[in-house]
Amino acid sequence: MTTQADPTAPNRVLVLNSGSSSVKYQLLDMGDHGRLASGLVERIGEEGGVADHGEALRQVARRLADQGVGLDSPALAAIGHRVVHGGTRFTEPTVITDEVLAEIEKLVPLAPLHNPANITGIKVARELRPDLPQVAVFDTAFHSTLPEAAARYAIDAATADRFGIRRYGFHGTSHAYVSRATAELLGRPVAEVNTIVLHLGNGASASAVRGGVCVDTSMGLTPLEGLVMGTRSGDIDPAVVFHLQRVGGMGTEEIDTLLNKRSGLLGLCGANDMREIGRRIGEGDRDARLAFDVYVHRLRRYVGAFTAVLGRVDAIAFTAGVGENSAAVRAAAMSGLEHLGIELDPVHNAVRASGPRVVSTAASRVAVAVVPTDEELEIARDTYALARS
Ligand code: AMP
């Protein structure tokens, strides 16, 4: 069934991403996917910033009004909210009702650093436009298809069930968008393509996607597990925590901060930006070299693991800040993997470009691609689809 587009129907979607200390926003035209406005309100609750998320959202509303695309515009069809944790309850984008909001609030213990900000954003946006459909798009949803064998931790089952301990995965909106865009780039139906998506931003995660369905992912109960990140450790022996408690005398909050905010690239060499690490390696800095090597080693481990999970890999897609921009990381991660059918083309890999592109050789059995992610567009599409249904 096709529906005729009504040119007078509201066709704009506002996407809100309320983080712990910032609110990002984008207003999209769903006709041509153009960005009508975008921006960021930072330092919420900090010195020199706005007082709270309510004030931040009102500032977003004022900015939009100043640009002539205010929240009161009849062209606005819906507001889409990024929500970090959907638990096992939310496996798809969901229109927000009082009941849905209450369910999201119940998930706060699973994401104490993230969900409260998302919830405040939703509440204020509903106050500003109570008549408008508002949709929650969950960062965990794309991973809800993980088979139990991949989602379960091998711990006492009753304890796991009681506390909701399992692998949920994050960055799902990005993994969904990029796995689909990779199939499009290759000119093949998504159902026929097996892809390893490497989302390498300040946060980083890998996923194994079989025919558009996610079957494994590197992040777990929280975004701490998996790859080495800007400031997060990724995988460590959980006994490191007991050791820090018993021998180091450290408390829970202190260890949480250590592993989430003072580890990863930052912990290894004092910098979390891959550009700075690249510069310092050029100057012969050994800590920067080690940080890069640890980062790449972990990445290659996951490529190997997810190759085994998928059996047949058609594509490896690099995305997000590091994945899209660092030819050095891509080259190091893909080197010497010819036996896995992976052959990077050094010339294509070195080209700086903005669009999706293949950077492997014509002979490479696995297509290696750089596919810029667009989480806002994915959220806007999900939101618009629900708002019109
Ligand atoms: P994201 O979280 O996706 O915005 O990615 C942010 C990270 O991307 C930064 O911390 C940098 O490490 C990395 N990044 C951005 N631009 C470049 C670049 N040109 N080369 C290497 N890394 C980059």
Coordinates of C-alpha atoms and ligand atoms in Angstrom, one line a residue:
M1 CA 0.0 0.0 0.0
T2 CA 1.3 3.5 -0.8
T3 CA 0.1 6.7 0.7
Q4 CA 0.0 9.8 -1.3
A5 CA 2.2 12.5 0.4
D6 CA 0.0 15.4 1.5
P7 CA 2.2 18.6 1.0
T8 CA 0.4 20.4 3.8
A9 CA 0.8 17.6 6.3
P10 CA 3.2 18.3 9.2
N11 CA 6.5 16.8 8.1
R12 CA 9.1 18.0 10.6
V13 CA 10.5 16.0 13.5
L14 CA 12.5 17.5 16.4
V15 CA 15.0 15.0 17.8
L16 CA 16.2 15.5 21.4
N17 CA 19.1 13.8 23.0
S18 CA 19.2 14.7 26.6
G19 CA 22.5 13.7 28.2
S20 CA 23.6 14.0 31.8
S21 CA 25.0 17.5 31.3
S22 CA 23.9 18.5 27.7
V23 CA 20.9 18.5 25.4
K24 CA 21.5 18.0 21.7
Y25 CA 18.8 18.8 19.2
Q26 CA 18.1 18.6 15.5
L27 CA 15.0 19.6 13.6
L28 CA 14.6 17.6 10.4
D29 CA 12.5 17.9 7.3
M30 CA 11.3 14.4 6.6
G31 CA 10.7 15.3 2.9
D32 CA 14.3 15.7 2.0
H33 CA 16.0 14.8 5.4
G34 CA 17.4 18.4 5.5
R35 CA 18.4 19.8 8.9
L36 CA 16.4 23.0 9.6
A37 CA 18.1 23.6 12.9
S38 CA 20.6 21.9 15.2
G39 CA 22.6 22.7 18.2
L40 CA 23.7 21.9 21.7
V41 CA 23.1 23.3 25.2
E42 CA 26.0 22.3 27.4
R43 CA 27.1 22.5 31.0
I44 CA 23.7 21.8 32.5
G45 CA 23.8 22.2 36.3
E46 CA 27.4 23.4 36.0
E47 CA 29.0 26.7 36.6
G48 CA 28.4 29.1 33.7
G49 CA 25.7 26.8 32.3
V50 CA 21.9 26.6 32.6
A51 CA 20.4 25.4 35.9
D52 CA 18.7 22.2 34.8
H53 CA 17.3 20.2 31.9
G54 CA 14.0 22.2 32.0
E55 CA 15.9 25.4 31.5
A56 CA 18.0 23.8 28.8
L57 CA 14.9 22.7 26.8
R58 CA 13.3 26.1 27.2
Q59 CA 16.5 27.5 25.7
V60 CA 16.2 25.1 22.8
A61 CA 12.6 26.2 22.3
R62 CA 13.7 29.9 22.3
R63 CA 16.5 29.2 19.8
L64 CA 14.1 27.4 17.5
A65 CA 11.6 30.3 17.8
D66 CA 14.3 32.8 16.9
Q67 CA 15.1 30.8 13.8
G68 CA 11.4 30.9 12.7
V69 CA 10.9 27.2 13.3
G70 CA 9.4 27.3 16.8
L71 CA 7.8 24.4 18.7
D72 CA 4.4 26.0 18.0
S73 CA 4.9 25.5 14.2
P74 CA 2.0 23.5 12.6
A75 CA 4.7 21.9 10.4
L76 CA 6.1 20.0 13.5
A77 CA 4.8 16.4 13.3
A78 CA 6.4 14.9 16.4
I79 CA 9.3 14.9 18.8
G80 CA 11.7 12.0 19.0
H81 CA 13.6 11.3 22.2
R82 CA 16.8 9.2 22.5
V83 CA 16.4 7.0 25.5
V84 CA 19.5 5.1 26.6
H85 CA 18.0 2.1 28.4
G86 CA 14.8 0.2 27.4
G87 CA 15.6 -2.9 29.4
T88 CA 13.7 -6.0 28.2
R89 CA 10.5 -4.0 28.2
F90 CA 11.1 -1.8 25.2
T91 CA 12.3 -3.5 22.0
E92 CA 10.9 -1.0 19.6
P93 CA 10.4 2.8 19.3
T94 CA 7.3 3.6 21.4
V95 CA 4.8 6.5 21.5
I96 CA 5.2 8.0 25.0
T97 CA 2.2 7.9 27.3
D98 CA 2.0 8.3 31.0
E99 CA 2.2 4.5 31.4
V100 CA 5.3 4.4 29.1
L101 CA 7.0 7.2 31.0
A102 CA 6.4 5.3 34.3
E103 CA 7.9 2.2 32.7
I104 CA 11.0 4.1 31.6
E105 CA 11.3 5.5 35.1
K106 CA 11.3 1.9 36.5
L107 CA 14.5 1.3 34.4
V108 CA 16.5 4.1 36.1
P109 CA 18.4 1.5 38.3
L110 CA 19.8 -0.1 35.1
A111 CA 21.0 3.3 33.7
P112 CA 21.3 5.7 36.6
L113 CA 23.7 8.0 34.7
H114 CA 21.5 8.2 31.6
N115 CA 17.8 7.6 31.9
P116 CA 17.0 10.3 34.4
A117 CA 18.2 13.0 32.0
N118 CA 16.2 11.4 29.2
I119 CA 13.1 11.3 31.4
T120 CA 13.4 15.0 32.3
G121 CA 13.8 15.9 28.6
I122 CA 10.6 14.0 27.8
K123 CA 8.6 15.6 30.6
V124 CA 9.6 19.1 29.7
A125 CA 8.9 18.5 26.0
R126 CA 5.5 17.1 26.8
E127 CA 4.8 20.3 28.9
L128 CA 5.8 22.4 25.9
R129 CA 3.7 20.6 23.4
P130 CA 1.3 18.2 25.1
D131 CA -0.8 17.8 21.9
L132 CA 2.1 16.4 19.9
P133 CA 3.1 12.8 19.5
Q134 CA 6.3 12.1 21.3
V135 CA 8.3 9.0 20.7
A136 CA 11.0 7.2 22.7
V137 CA 13.7 5.5 20.6
F138 CA 15.9 3.2 22.7
D139 CA 19.6 2.7 22.4
T140 CA 19.2 -0.9 23.5
A141 CA 16.3 -1.8 21.1
F142 CA 18.3 -3.0 18.1
H143 CA 20.1 -5.5 20.4
S144 CA 16.9 -7.0 21.7
T145 CA 17.2 -9.8 19.1
L146 CA 20.4 -11.1 20.7
P147 CA 20.1 -14.9 21.2
E148 CA 20.0 -15.9 24.8
A149 CA 23.5 -17.5 24.4
A150 CA 24.9 -14.1 23.5
A151 CA 22.8 -12.1 25.9
R152 CA 23.3 -14.1 29.1
Y153 CA 26.2 -13.8 31.5
A154 CA 27.3 -17.1 33.0
I155 CA 26.4 -16.1 36.6
D156 CA 23.9 -17.6 39.0
A157 CA 20.6 -17.5 37.1
A158 CA 18.3 -16.5 40.0
T159 CA 20.6 -13.6 40.9
A160 CA 20.8 -12.4 37.3
D161 CA 17.0 -12.6 36.9
R162 CA 16.4 -10.8 40.2
F163 CA 18.5 -7.8 39.2
G164 CA 18.0 -7.8 35.4
I165 CA 21.6 -8.6 34.8
R166 CA 22.2 -9.5 31.1
R167 CA 23.8 -8.0 28.1
Y168 CA 21.5 -5.2 26.7
G169 CA 23.9 -3.4 24.3
F170 CA 23.9 0.2 23.4
H171 CA 24.5 2.5 20.4
G172 CA 21.7 0.4 18.8
T173 CA 20.3 3.3 16.7
S174 CA 23.8 3.7 15.1
H175 CA 24.3 0.0 14.6
A176 CA 20.8 -0.3 13.0
Y177 CA 21.4 2.7 10.7
V178 CA 24.9 1.7 9.7
S179 CA 24.2 -1.9 9.0
R180 CA 21.3 -0.9 6.7
A181 CA 23.4 1.8 5.0
T182 CA 26.2 -0.7 4.4
A183 CA 23.9 -3.1 2.6
E184 CA 22.7 -0.1 0.5
L185 CA 26.3 0.9 -0.3
L186 CA 26.9 -2.6 -1.5
G187 CA 23.7 -2.6 -3.5
R188 CA 22.4 -5.7 -1.8
P189 CA 19.2 -6.5 0.2
V190 CA 19.9 -6.1 3.9
A191 CA 18.5 -9.6 4.6
E192 CA 21.4 -11.1 2.6
V193 CA 24.3 -9.2 4.2
N194 CA 26.2 -10.1 7.3
T195 CA 28.0 -7.2 8.8
I196 CA 30.3 -6.4 11.6
V197 CA 29.7 -2.7 12.6
L198 CA 32.5 -1.0 14.5
H199 CA 31.1 2.2 16.1
L200 CA 34.2 4.0 17.3
G201 CA 33.5 7.3 18.8
N202 CA 34.3 8.5 22.3
G203 CA 32.2 5.6 23.4
A204 CA 32.8 2.6 21.2
S205 CA 31.0 -0.7 20.5
A206 CA 31.0 -3.5 18.0
S207 CA 28.0 -5.5 16.8
A208 CA 27.5 -8.6 14.6
V209 CA 24.5 -8.2 12.4
R210 CA 23.1 -11.2 10.4
G211 CA 20.8 -10.1 7.6
G212 CA 19.8 -7.0 9.4
V213 CA 19.3 -8.7 12.8
C214 CA 21.7 -8.1 15.6
V215 CA 23.1 -11.3 17.0
D216 CA 26.0 -10.1 19.2
T217 CA 27.3 -6.8 20.6
S218 CA 30.2 -5.8 22.7
M219 CA 28.5 -3.6 25.3
G220 CA 26.6 -5.3 28.1
L221 CA 24.5 -4.4 31.1
T222 CA 26.0 -1.0 30.8
P223 CA 28.1 0.8 28.2
L224 CA 31.3 -0.1 30.1
E225 CA 31.9 -3.5 28.6
G226 CA 33.7 -4.3 25.3
L227 CA 36.1 -2.2 23.3
V228 CA 38.7 0.3 24.7
M229 CA 37.0 3.7 24.6
G230 CA 38.0 7.3 25.1
T231 CA 37.6 7.2 28.9
R232 CA 36.1 3.7 29.5
S233 CA 38.2 0.6 30.1
G234 CA 36.0 -1.8 28.2
D235 CA 36.5 -5.5 29.1
I236 CA 38.5 -6.2 32.3
D237 CA 38.6 -9.1 34.7
P238 CA 35.7 -8.3 37.1
A239 CA 38.1 -9.3 39.9
V240 CA 40.0 -6.1 39.3
V241 CA 37.1 -4.4 41.1
F242 CA 37.4 -6.7 44.2
H243 CA 41.2 -6.1 44.1
L244 CA 40.7 -2.3 44.1
Q245 CA 38.3 -2.7 47.0
R246 CA 40.3 -5.1 49.1
V247 CA 43.8 -4.0 48.4
G248 CA 43.3 -0.4 47.2
G249 CA 40.6 0.4 49.7
M250 CA 38.5 2.1 47.0
G251 CA 34.8 2.6 47.2
T252 CA 32.1 1.7 44.7
E253 CA 31.7 5.3 43.3
E254 CA 35.4 5.8 43.1
I255 CA 35.8 2.6 41.1
D256 CA 32.8 3.4 38.9
T257 CA 34.4 6.8 38.1
L258 CA 37.8 5.2 37.5
L259 CA 36.5 2.7 35.0
N260 CA 34.1 5.0 33.2
K261 CA 35.8 8.3 33.2
R262 CA 39.5 7.9 33.9
S263 CA 40.4 4.7 31.9
G264 CA 40.5 3.7 28.3
L265 CA 42.8 5.9 26.1
L266 CA 42.7 8.7 28.6
G267 CA 43.9 6.3 31.4
L268 CA 46.6 4.8 29.3
C269 CA 48.2 8.0 27.9
G270 CA 46.4 11.0 29.3
A271 CA 44.5 11.8 26.1
N272 CA 41.2 10.5 24.8
D273 CA 41.2 12.2 21.4
M274 CA 42.6 9.9 18.7
R275 CA 43.9 13.0 16.8
E276 CA 46.1 14.0 19.7
I277 CA 47.2 10.4 20.2
G278 CA 48.2 10.3 16.5
R279 CA 50.2 13.5 16.8
R280 CA 52.0 12.3 19.9
I281 CA 52.9 9.0 18.3
G282 CA 54.5 11.0 15.5
E283 CA 56.6 12.7 18.2
G284 CA 57.7 9.4 19.6
D285 CA 55.5 9.3 22.7
R286 CA 55.5 5.8 24.0
D287 CA 52.4 6.0 26.2
A288 CA 50.4 7.2 23.2
R289 CA 51.8 4.3 21.2
L290 CA 50.8 1.8 23.8
A291 CA 47.3 3.3 24.1
F292 CA 46.9 3.0 20.4
D293 CA 48.1 -0.6 20.4
V294 CA 45.9 -1.7 23.2
Y295 CA 42.9 0.0 21.5
V296 CA 43.6 -1.8 18.2
H297 CA 44.4 -5.1 19.8
R298 CA 40.9 -5.1 21.5
L299 CA 39.3 -4.1 18.2
R300 CA 40.9 -7.0 16.3
R301 CA 39.8 -9.4 19.0
Y302 CA 36.2 -8.4 18.5
V303 CA 36.5 -8.6 14.7
G304 CA 37.8 -12.2 15.1
A305 CA 35.2 -13.1 17.7
F306 CA 32.3 -11.7 15.6
T307 CA 33.7 -13.4 12.5
A308 CA 33.3 -16.7 14.3
V309 CA 29.8 -15.7 15.5
L310 CA 28.6 -14.8 12.0
G311 CA 30.4 -17.6 10.2
R312 CA 30.3 -15.7 6.9
V313 CA 31.1 -12.0 7.0
D314 CA 30.2 -9.8 4.0
A315 CA 31.1 -6.4 5.3
I316 CA 32.9 -4.6 8.1
A317 CA 31.7 -1.1 8.6
F318 CA 33.7 1.6 10.4
T319 CA 31.6 4.5 11.8
A320 CA 31.6 7.4 14.3
G321 CA 34.4 9.9 15.1
V322 CA 37.4 7.5 15.0
G323 CA 35.9 5.0 12.6
E324 CA 35.0 7.6 10.0
N325 CA 38.2 9.7 10.3
S326 CA 41.1 7.6 11.5
A327 CA 42.7 5.9 8.5
A328 CA 45.5 4.8 10.9
V329 CA 43.1 2.9 13.2
R330 CA 41.3 1.2 10.2
A331 CA 44.7 0.2 8.7
A332 CA 46.0 -1.2 12.0
A333 CA 42.7 -3.0 12.8
M334 CA 42.5 -4.7 9.3
S335 CA 46.2 -5.5 8.8
G336 CA 47.3 -9.1 8.2
L337 CA 43.7 -10.4 8.0
E338 CA 44.0 -11.7 4.4
H339 CA 43.2 -15.3 5.7
L340 CA 39.9 -14.0 6.8
G341 CA 39.2 -12.6 3.4
I342 CA 39.9 -9.0 4.5
E343 CA 42.1 -6.8 2.3
L344 CA 42.2 -3.1 2.9
D345 CA 43.1 -0.9 -0.1
P346 CA 45.7 1.6 1.4
V347 CA 44.9 4.3 -1.2
H348 CA 41.2 4.2 -0.8
N349 CA 41.6 4.0 3.0
A350 CA 43.7 7.1 3.1
V351 CA 41.3 9.2 1.1
R352 CA 39.5 11.8 3.3
A353 CA 35.8 11.9 2.2
S354 CA 32.5 12.5 3.9
G355 CA 30.1 10.0 2.3
P356 CA 29.8 6.2 2.7
R357 CA 32.6 4.4 0.8
V358 CA 34.3 1.0 0.3
V359 CA 38.0 1.0 1.3
S360 CA 38.9 -2.6 0.6
T361 CA 40.4 -4.0 -2.6
A362 CA 38.3 -5.4 -5.4
A363 CA 39.6 -8.8 -4.5
S364 CA 38.7 -8.6 -0.8
R365 CA 36.0 -11.2 0.0
V366 CA 34.9 -9.0 2.9
A367 CA 34.0 -5.4 1.9
V368 CA 35.5 -3.0 4.3
A369 CA 33.5 0.2 4.4
V370 CA 33.4 3.6 6.0
V371 CA 29.8 4.5 6.7
P372 CA 29.1 7.7 8.5
T373 CA 26.4 7.2 11.2
D374 CA 23.3 9.4 11.5
E375 CA 21.5 8.6 14.7
E376 CA 19.3 11.7 14.5
L377 CA 18.0 10.7 11.1
E378 CA 17.3 7.1 12.4
I379 CA 15.5 8.5 15.4
A380 CA 13.5 11.0 13.2
R381 CA 12.5 8.2 10.8
D382 CA 11.3 5.9 13.6
T383 CA 9.5 8.8 15.2
Y384 CA 7.8 10.0 12.0
A385 CA 6.7 6.5 11.1
L386 CA 5.0 6.1 14.5
A387 CA 3.5 9.6 14.5
R388 CA 1.8 8.9 11.1
S389 CA 0.6 5.4 11.9
Ligands
AMP1 P1 32.1 10.7 18.4 O1 31.9 10.3 19.8 O2 31.5 9.8 17.4 O3 31.7 12.2 18.2 O4 33.7 10.7 18.2 C1 34.5 11.6 18.9 C2 36.0 11.1 18.8 O5 36.3 10.9 17.4 C3 37.0 12.1 19.3 O6 37.2 11.9 20.7 C4 38.2 11.7 18.5 O7 39.0 10.8 19.2 C5 37.7 11.1 17.3 N1 38.0 11.9 16.1 C6 37.3 12.9 15.5 N2 37.9 13.4 14.4 C7 39.0 12.6 14.2 C8 40.0 12.6 13.2 N3 40.0 13.4 12.2 N4 41.0 11.6 13.4 C9 41.0 10.8 14.4 N5 40.0 10.8 15.3 C10 39.1 11.7 15.3

